[in-house]
C-alpha positions in Angstrom: -36.6 -22.4 43.9 -38.1 -20.7 40.6 -36.2 -18.0 39.0 -37.3 -14.5 39.6 -39.3 -12.9 36.8 -37.1 -10.4 35.0 -40.3 -8.2 34.6 -42.7 -7.7 31.9 -42.6 -4.6 29.7 -46.2 -3.4 29.2 -47.6 -3.8 25.7 -47.3 -0.7 23.6 -51.2 -0.4 23.1 -53.6 2.5 22.5 -57.3 1.7 22.5 -56.7 -2.0 23.0 -54.8 -2.0 19.6 -51.1 -2.4 18.9 -49.5 1.0 18.2 -48.1 0.9 14.5 -44.4 0.2 14.2 -44.0 0.2 18.2 -42.0 -3.0 18.2 -39.8 -1.8 15.5 -39.2 1.6 17.3 -38.5 -0.3 20.6 -36.2 -2.4 18.8 -34.1 0.4 17.5 -34.2 2.1 20.8 -32.9 -0.9 22.5 -30.1 -1.4 20.0 -29.0 2.0 20.2 -28.8 1.6 24.0 -26.9 -1.8 23.8 -24.4 0.0 21.6 -23.8 3.0 23.7 -23.6 0.4 27.0 -21.2 -1.8 25.0 -19.0 1.2 24.2 -18.8 2.5 27.9 -18.6 -1.1 29.6 -14.8 -1.8 29.3 -14.1 1.4 31.3 -17.0 1.1 33.6 -15.8 -2.4 34.6 -12.4 -0.9 35.5 -14.0 1.5 37.5 -16.3 -1.2 39.3 -13.7 -3.6 39.9 -11.2 -1.1 41.3 -14.1 0.0 43.8 -14.9 -3.6 44.9 -11.2 -4.5 45.1 -11.0 -1.5 47.5 -13.9 -2.5 49.6 -12.6 -6.0 49.9 -9.2 -4.4 51.2 -11.2 -2.5 53.6 -12.5 -5.8 54.9 -15.9 -5.3 53.8 -18.2 -8.3 53.9 -19.6 -9.8 50.8 -23.1 -8.2 51.4 -21.5 -4.9 52.1 -19.5 -5.2 48.7 -22.5 -5.9 46.7 -24.6 -3.1 48.5 -22.2 -0.3 48.2 -21.3 -1.1 44.5 -25.2 -1.4 44.0 -25.5 2.1 45.1 -22.9 3.5 43.0 -25.4 4.9 40.3 -22.7 6.5 38.1 -21.5 3.1 37.1 -23.4 1.5 34.4 -22.7 -2.1 35.9 -24.4 -0.9 39.0 -27.7 -1.9 37.8 -26.8 -5.3 37.4 -25.1 -5.6 40.7 -28.2 -4.2 42.0 -30.2 -6.9 40.8 -27.7 -9.6 42.2 -28.0 -8.0 45.6 -32.0 -8.0 45.2 -32.0 -11.8 44.4 -30.0 -12.4 47.3 -31.9 -10.6 49.7 -35.7 -10.8 48.5 -35.3 -14.0 46.9 -33.0 -16.0 49.3 -30.6 -16.9 46.5 -27.0 -17.4 47.2 -24.7 -15.1 45.6 -23.3 -17.8 43.4 -26.7 -18.5 42.1 -27.7 -14.7 41.7 -24.5 -13.9 39.9 -25.1 -16.9 37.4 -28.8 -16.1 36.8 -28.1 -12.3 36.2 -25.3 -13.5 33.9 -27.4 -15.3 31.5 -29.6 -12.4 31.3 -26.8 -9.7 30.2 -26.1 -9.2 26.6 -22.6 -7.4 26.9 -20.1 -10.4 26.9 -17.3 -8.7 29.3 -19.7 -8.2 32.1 -21.4 -11.5 31.7 -17.8 -13.2 31.6 -16.9 -11.4 34.9 -20.2 -12.1 36.7 -19.8 -15.9 35.8 -16.0 -15.8 37.0 -17.3 -14.4 40.2 -20.0 -17.0 40.5 -17.4 -19.7 40.1 -15.0 -18.3 42.6 -17.5 -18.2 45.3 -18.5 -21.8 44.6 -14.9 -23.0 44.7 -14.4 -21.1 48.0 -12.2 -18.4 46.8 -12.2 -15.5 49.1 -13.3 -12.2 48.0 -10.2 -10.2 48.2 -8.1 -12.8 46.4 -10.6 -13.1 43.6 -11.3 -9.2 43.3 -7.5 -8.3 43.2 -6.8 -11.0 40.2 -10.2 -9.9 38.6 -9.0 -6.2 38.6 -5.6 -7.3 37.1 -7.8 -9.2 34.5 -10.0 -6.2 33.7 -7.1 -3.8 33.4 -5.5 -6.3 30.7 -8.8 -6.6 28.9 -9.2 -3.0 28.7 -5.8 -2.2 27.6 -6.4 -4.8 24.8 -9.8 -3.4 23.9 -8.6 0.0 23.9 -5.6 -0.7 21.6 -7.7 -2.8 19.3 -10.2 0.3 19.1 -7.5 2.5 18.1 -6.1 0.5 15.5 -9.8 0.2 14.0 -10.3 4.0 14.6 -6.9 4.5 12.3 -8.2 2.4 9.6 -11.8 3.7 9.7 -10.5 7.2 9.9 -8.4 6.8 6.7 -11.3 5.1 5.0 -13.4 7.7 6.1 -11.5 10.6 4.6 -10.7 8.5 1.2 -14.4 7.7 0.8 -15.6 11.4 1.5 -13.0 12.7 -1.1 -14.1 10.1 -3.8 -17.9 11.2 -2.9 -16.7 14.8 -3.7 -15.2 13.6 -7.0 -18.4 12.1 -7.9 -20.4 15.2 -7.0 -17.9 17.1 -9.1 -18.3 14.7 -12.0 -22.1 15.1 -11.8 -21.7 18.8 -12.0 -19.7 18.7 -15.0 -21.8 16.1 -16.7 -24.9 18.5 -15.8 -23.1 21.4 -17.7 -22.4 19.0 -20.8 -25.5 17.2 -21.0 -28.1 19.4 -19.1 -30.3 16.3 -18.3 -33.9 16.6 -17.9 -34.1 15.1 -14.7 -32.1 17.6 -12.8 -33.2 17.0 -9.3 -32.9 13.3 -9.4 -29.0 13.9 -10.5 -28.7 16.3 -7.4 -30.5 14.2 -4.9 -28.0 11.1 -6.0 -25.1 13.4 -5.1 -26.8 14.2 -1.7 -27.3 10.7 -1.0 -23.9 9.6 -1.8 -22.2 12.4 0.5 -24.8 11.8 3.2 -24.3 7.8 3.2 -20.7 8.1 3.3 -21.0 10.8 6.1 -23.3 8.6 8.3 -21.8 5.4 7.6 -18.1 6.5 8.3 -19.3 8.5 11.5 -21.1 5.4 12.8 -18.0 3.0 12.2 -15.6 5.4 14.1 -18.2 6.1 16.8 -18.5 2.1 17.3 -14.7 1.8 17.1 -13.2 4.7 19.4 -12.9 3.7 22.9 -15.1 5.7 25.3 -13.4 8.2 27.3 -15.7 11.1 28.7 -13.4 13.7 30.3 -15.8 15.9 31.9 -17.5 14.5 34.8 -20.9 16.4 33.9 -21.9 17.4 37.5 -24.0 20.5 38.0 -23.6 21.3 41.6 -19.9 22.3 41.1 -17.9 22.7 38.0 -14.6 24.0 36.5 -14.4 27.6 35.8 -14.3 27.0 32.1 -17.4 24.8 32.5 -19.2 27.5 34.3 -18.2 29.9 31.6 -19.3 27.9 28.7 -22.8 27.1 30.2 -23.4 30.7 31.0 -22.5 32.0 27.6 -23.8 29.1 25.5 -27.6 30.1 26.8 -26.9 33.7 25.1 -24.6 32.7 21.9 -26.5 29.6 20.8 -30.0 31.2 20.5 -28.1 34.4 18.8 -26.4 32.2 16.3 -29.7 30.2 15.4 -31.8 33.6 15.0 -28.8 35.1 13.1 -28.8 32.1 10.6 -32.3 32.3 10.0 -32.5 36.1 9.4 -29.6 36.1 7.2 -31.0 33.2 5.2 -34.4 35.2 4.7 -32.9 38.1 3.4 -30.6 36.3 0.8 -27.3 36.7 2.5 -24.3 34.7 0.9 -23.5 31.2 2.3 -20.0 32.3 2.9 -21.0 34.9 5.5 -23.5 32.7 7.2 -20.7 30.0 7.9 -18.2 32.6 8.9 -20.9 34.2 11.4 -21.5 30.7 13.0 -17.6 30.1 13.1 -17.2 33.5 14.9 -20.1 32.9 17.2 -18.9 29.3 18.0 -15.2 30.4 18.5 -15.4 31.6 21.9 -17.0 28.5 23.4 -14.8 26.3 21.2 -11.6 28.2 22.7 -12.7 27.8 26.2 -14.0 24.3 25.7 -10.5 23.4 24.4 -8.8 25.0 27.5 -10.7 23.1 29.7 -10.2 19.8 27.9 -6.6 20.5 28.0 -6.7 21.3 31.8 -8.6 18.4 32.5 -6.0 16.1 30.8 -3.4 17.6 32.8 -5.0 17.2 36.0 -5.7 13.6 35.3 -2.1 13.1 34.5 -1.3 14.6 38.0 -4.0 12.6 39.9 -2.5 9.3 39.8 0.6 10.7 41.6 -1.4 12.5 43.8 -3.7 9.7 45.1 -0.7 7.4 45.6 1.3 10.1 47.8 -1.7 10.9 49.7 -2.3 7.2 50.5 1.4 6.5 51.3 1.5 9.4 53.8 -1.7 8.7 55.4 -0.9 5.0 55.8 2.8 5.3 56.5 2.3 8.1 59.0 -1.2 7.3 60.4 -2.2 10.8 60.1 -5.2 12.5 58.7 -5.8 13.8 55.2 -5.2 17.5 56.3 -1.8 16.4 57.6 -0.9 14.2 54.5 -1.8 17.3 52.3 0.8 19.4 54.2 3.3 16.7 53.8 3.4 15.4 50.3 5.2 17.6 47.6 2.6 19.7 45.8 5.1 21.4 43.5 5.2 18.4 41.5 1.5 18.4 40.7 1.6 21.1 38.2 -2.2 21.2 37.1 -3.4 20.1 40.5 -1.4 22.4 42.9 -3.9 25.1 43.1 -6.8 22.8 43.9 -5.0 20.8 46.4 -3.9 23.8 48.1 -7.5 25.2 48.3 -8.4 21.7 49.8 -5.6 22.0 52.5 -6.6 25.6 53.6 -10.3 24.7 53.9 -9.5 21.7 55.8 -7.4 23.9 58.1 -10.4 26.0 58.7 -12.3 23.0 59.9 -14.9 22.7 57.1 -16.7 19.7 56.3 -14.5 17.1 54.6 -17.0 15.8 52.3 -18.1 19.3 50.9 -14.4 20.1 50.6 -13.7 17.0 48.5 -17.1 17.4 46.5 -15.8 20.9 45.6 -12.5 19.6 44.8 -14.0 16.9 42.2 -16.3 19.6 40.9 -13.8 22.2 40.2 -11.1 19.6 38.6 -14.0 19.0 36.0 -12.8 15.5 35.4 -14.7 12.5 34.9 -11.9 10.1 36.0 -11.2 12.2 39.4 -14.7 12.1 40.1 -14.8 8.2 39.8 -11.6 7.2 41.5 -11.4 9.9 44.2 -14.7 8.7 45.4 -13.5 5.3 45.4 -10.7 6.3 47.6 -12.7 8.4 49.9 -15.3 5.6 50.0 -13.1 2.7 51.1 -10.8 4.5 53.8 -13.8 5.9 55.3 -14.7 2.2 56.0 -11.2 1.5 57.6 -9.3 0.6 54.5 -5.5 0.8 54.6 -5.0 4.3 52.5 -1.4 3.3 51.1 -2.8 -0.1 49.5 -5.9 1.7 48.3 -4.1 4.5 47.0 -1.9 2.2 45.1 -4.9 0.4 43.2 -6.8 3.5 42.8 -3.4 5.0 41.4 -2.5 2.0 39.2 -6.1 2.0 37.5 -5.8 5.8 36.9 -2.3 5.5 35.3 -3.7 2.7 33.1 -6.3 4.9 31.6 -4.4 8.3 31.4 -1.6 6.3 29.7 -4.1 4.8 27.2 -5.6 8.4 26.8 -2.3 9.8 25.6 -2.0 7.1 22.9 -5.7 7.7 21.8 -4.7 11.5 21.7 -1.9 11.2 19.5 -3.9 9.0 17.0 -6.6 11.7 17.3 -4.3 14.5 16.6 -3.0 12.9 13.3 -6.4 12.1 12.0 -7.6 15.8 12.7 -4.6 17.5 11.0 -5.5 15.2 7.9 -9.2 15.9 8.3 -8.9 19.6 8.5 -6.4 19.8 5.5 -8.7 17.6 3.4 -11.7 19.4 4.4 -10.1 22.6 2.9 -9.2 20.6 -0.1 -12.6 19.1 -0.8 -14.3 22.6 -0.3 -12.0 24.2 -2.5 -12.7 21.6 -5.3 -16.4 22.2 -5.0 -16.2 26.0 -5.0 -13.3 26.2 -7.7 -14.9 23.8 -10.2 -18.5 25.6 -9.6 -17.0 29.2 -10.5 -15.0 27.9 -13.5 -18.2 26.7 -15.0 -20.0 29.6 -14.0 -17.3 31.7 -15.7 -17.2 29.2 -18.7 -20.6 29.0 -19.4 -21.2 32.9 -19.3 -18.3 33.3 -21.4 -19.2 30.8 -24.1 -22.6 32.6 -24.4 -21.0 36.0 -25.0 -18.8 34.4 -27.5 -21.4 32.6 -29.2 -23.3 36.0 -29.4 -20.2 37.7 -30.6 -19.7 35.2 -33.3 -23.2 35.1 -34.6 -23.0 38.9 -35.1 -19.6 38.7 -36.8 -20.7 35.8 -38.9 -23.8 37.9 -39.9 -21.5 41.0 -40.8 -19.4 38.7 -42.9 -22.2 37.5 -44.8 -22.1 33.9 -43.2 -18.7 33.5 -44.9 -16.9 32.2 -41.7 -15.0 28.9 -41.9 -16.5 25.9 -41.4 -14.1 24.6 -38.6 -14.7 27.8 -36.5 -18.6 27.2 -37.0 -18.0 23.5 -35.8 -15.9 24.6 -33.1 -18.5 27.1 -31.8 -21.3 24.7 -32.2 -19.5 22.2 -30.1 -19.3 25.0 -27.3 -23.1 25.6 -27.3 -23.5 22.7 -24.7 -22.2 24.8 -22.2 -24.6 27.8 -22.6 -27.4 26.0 -20.5 -25.6 25.7 -17.2 -28.1 26.0 -14.3 -26.2 28.3 -12.3 -28.8 28.8 -9.4 -29.4 25.2 -8.9 -25.8 24.3 -8.9 -25.0 27.0 -6.7 -27.4 25.4 -4.2 -26.0 22.1 -4.7 -22.6 23.3 -3.8 -23.9 24.8 -0.6 -25.9 22.0 0.6 -23.1 19.4 -0.2 -20.5 21.6 1.8 -22.9 21.6 4.5 -23.4 17.9 4.6 -19.6 17.5 4.4 -18.9 20.2 7.2 -21.6 18.7 9.8 -20.0 15.2 9.1 -16.5 16.2 9.6 -17.6 17.9 12.8 -19.1 14.8 14.2 -16.0 12.7 13.1 -13.6 15.1 14.6 -15.6 14.6 17.9 -16.0 11.1 17.8 -12.2 10.6 17.2 -10.8 13.5 19.5 -13.3 12.8 22.3 -14.0 15.4 25.2 -17.3 16.7 26.4 -20.0 18.0 24.2 -18.6 21.6 24.1 -16.0 20.2 21.7 -18.5 20.5 19.1 -18.4 24.0 19.3 -14.4 23.8 19.0 -14.5 21.7 15.8 -17.9 23.7 14.5 -15.9 26.7 14.6 -13.0 25.3 12.9 -14.8 23.6 10.0 -17.5 26.4 9.7 -14.8 29.0 9.4 -13.1 27.0 6.8 -15.9 26.4 4.7 -17.0 30.0 4.8 -13.5 31.3 4.0 -13.4 28.8 0.9 -16.7 30.2 -0.4 -15.7 33.6 0.1 -12.1 33.5 -1.0 -12.4 30.6 -3.6 -14.3 32.8 -6.3 -11.4 35.6 -6.3 -8.7 33.1 -6.9 -10.6 31.4 -9.5 -11.2 35.1 -11.3 -7.4 35.6 -10.8 -6.4 32.9 -13.2 -10.2 32.2 -15.1 -11.6 35.4 -16.0 -14.5 36.2 -18.8 -12.1 38.9 -20.3 -9.4 36.2 -20.9 -11.8 33.9 -22.4 -13.0 36.7 -24.7 -9.5 37.4 -25.8 -9.0 34.2 -26.7 -12.5 33.9 -28.6 -11.5 37.0 -30.6 -8.2 35.8 -31.5 -9.8 32.4 -32.6 -12.4 34.3 -34.4 -9.9 36.5 -36.2 -7.8 33.7 -37.3 -10.8 31.6 -38.7 -11.8 34.8 -40.9 -8.4 35.3 -42.2 -8.0 31.6 -43.1 -10.7 31.2 -45.5 
């Protein structure tokens, strides 16, 4: 029998001609899609194998296992399982043949290996429940290994990112000093070189960390039911984000200082970021409780042969610190005789957790099919525990990186601002000293010492510092660094998209405070009056030493 056609994509044509760069653009899209899919596949296979192993425990037949798995659209691998199911039902292939055909067309090595192993097991006559049980153990080990390897890579790339960004800052500072000394004619080219260096380091470093960090979306992303914090954020961001955009545009048009703009952005994003951080922390605690909860629920339902409502009344809810209010809500609603599916859907939504969304649906689906609650609860709880323990390790690495990144961001911004203000004060003072020296030399009849004249002539190179251009250079460079660090913190720290608000508030506030306070501190130790006094003392010693 001929292989089923994988499907042909229509040519990107317009008026019978090839659209320019269509193939290149399509290739880039496919590459980005593949990177994103590979990043999520290890966790996704853990979800899928847990689900399929639970279905096997529920005595589901092989067609039922593939049909149910193909219908779980929230799993990335479900679309590939659906193709296997289609090959069998529409093209009359055996499951072993369909799995082998689909494995050849998959680019992800983990999923490809899993499908090939399943095909070999079917050909060898291994029962589905035995294979899926062993495969789940294998997938857990592979997932653990990948996460730990990813954490090591993130730690190395994170340290390298901070070191390279600091080196880029030093290069830009050196360019600033060179411009002050030599005043090159190609000023724009020099400034664009600095921008390019910082931008290349930021983009490259973030890309490497994004591809290395294990994917762990905490929030479920559902729209029907959400946690209280997520509802608050979605309501507030519709107001705050447009206000922030309009405020930045207006302040830029009226010529407000960059410090005030950054501080305003930080203040506006702070409420969203704080609420998002609270939700992120609550999700982490609920996920830690859920493994114990689902094991206890399954053990009571299986051991006593009771329904969920009686099991909820029996389990020790005091040990569920974060989940206790939600579990009590489920129990009270079930006692009122409300629909179980709607109750559990609301529980999932209010938890805000992606892991609870995935694993609770696995548990509910399979016990509905008649599976043993105690065995299924153990399988689901073990997979959940595996991910929460690895998340704790990941969060520990992320905290150390974020602390270092915040400190280095303040240091890099301080270096930029301090040196810029020093150069401004120095060039202004040198100009004043040159003018005063010329006046005194004229009054003395041009009898100033040759050494003083040569020293003043050496300082004349600092009189043409392009203050406005270099001020814009500092602000743009700090903007690139700030945005780069926001993305780096989000990629390493993880969490939902609202964590961008949290890190945005932190780094924008730091940048704004450094731009605001930096010139004040520089003025305390490096003032024009002090330089003028030094110049007067030097001029006096020069004229008396003839």
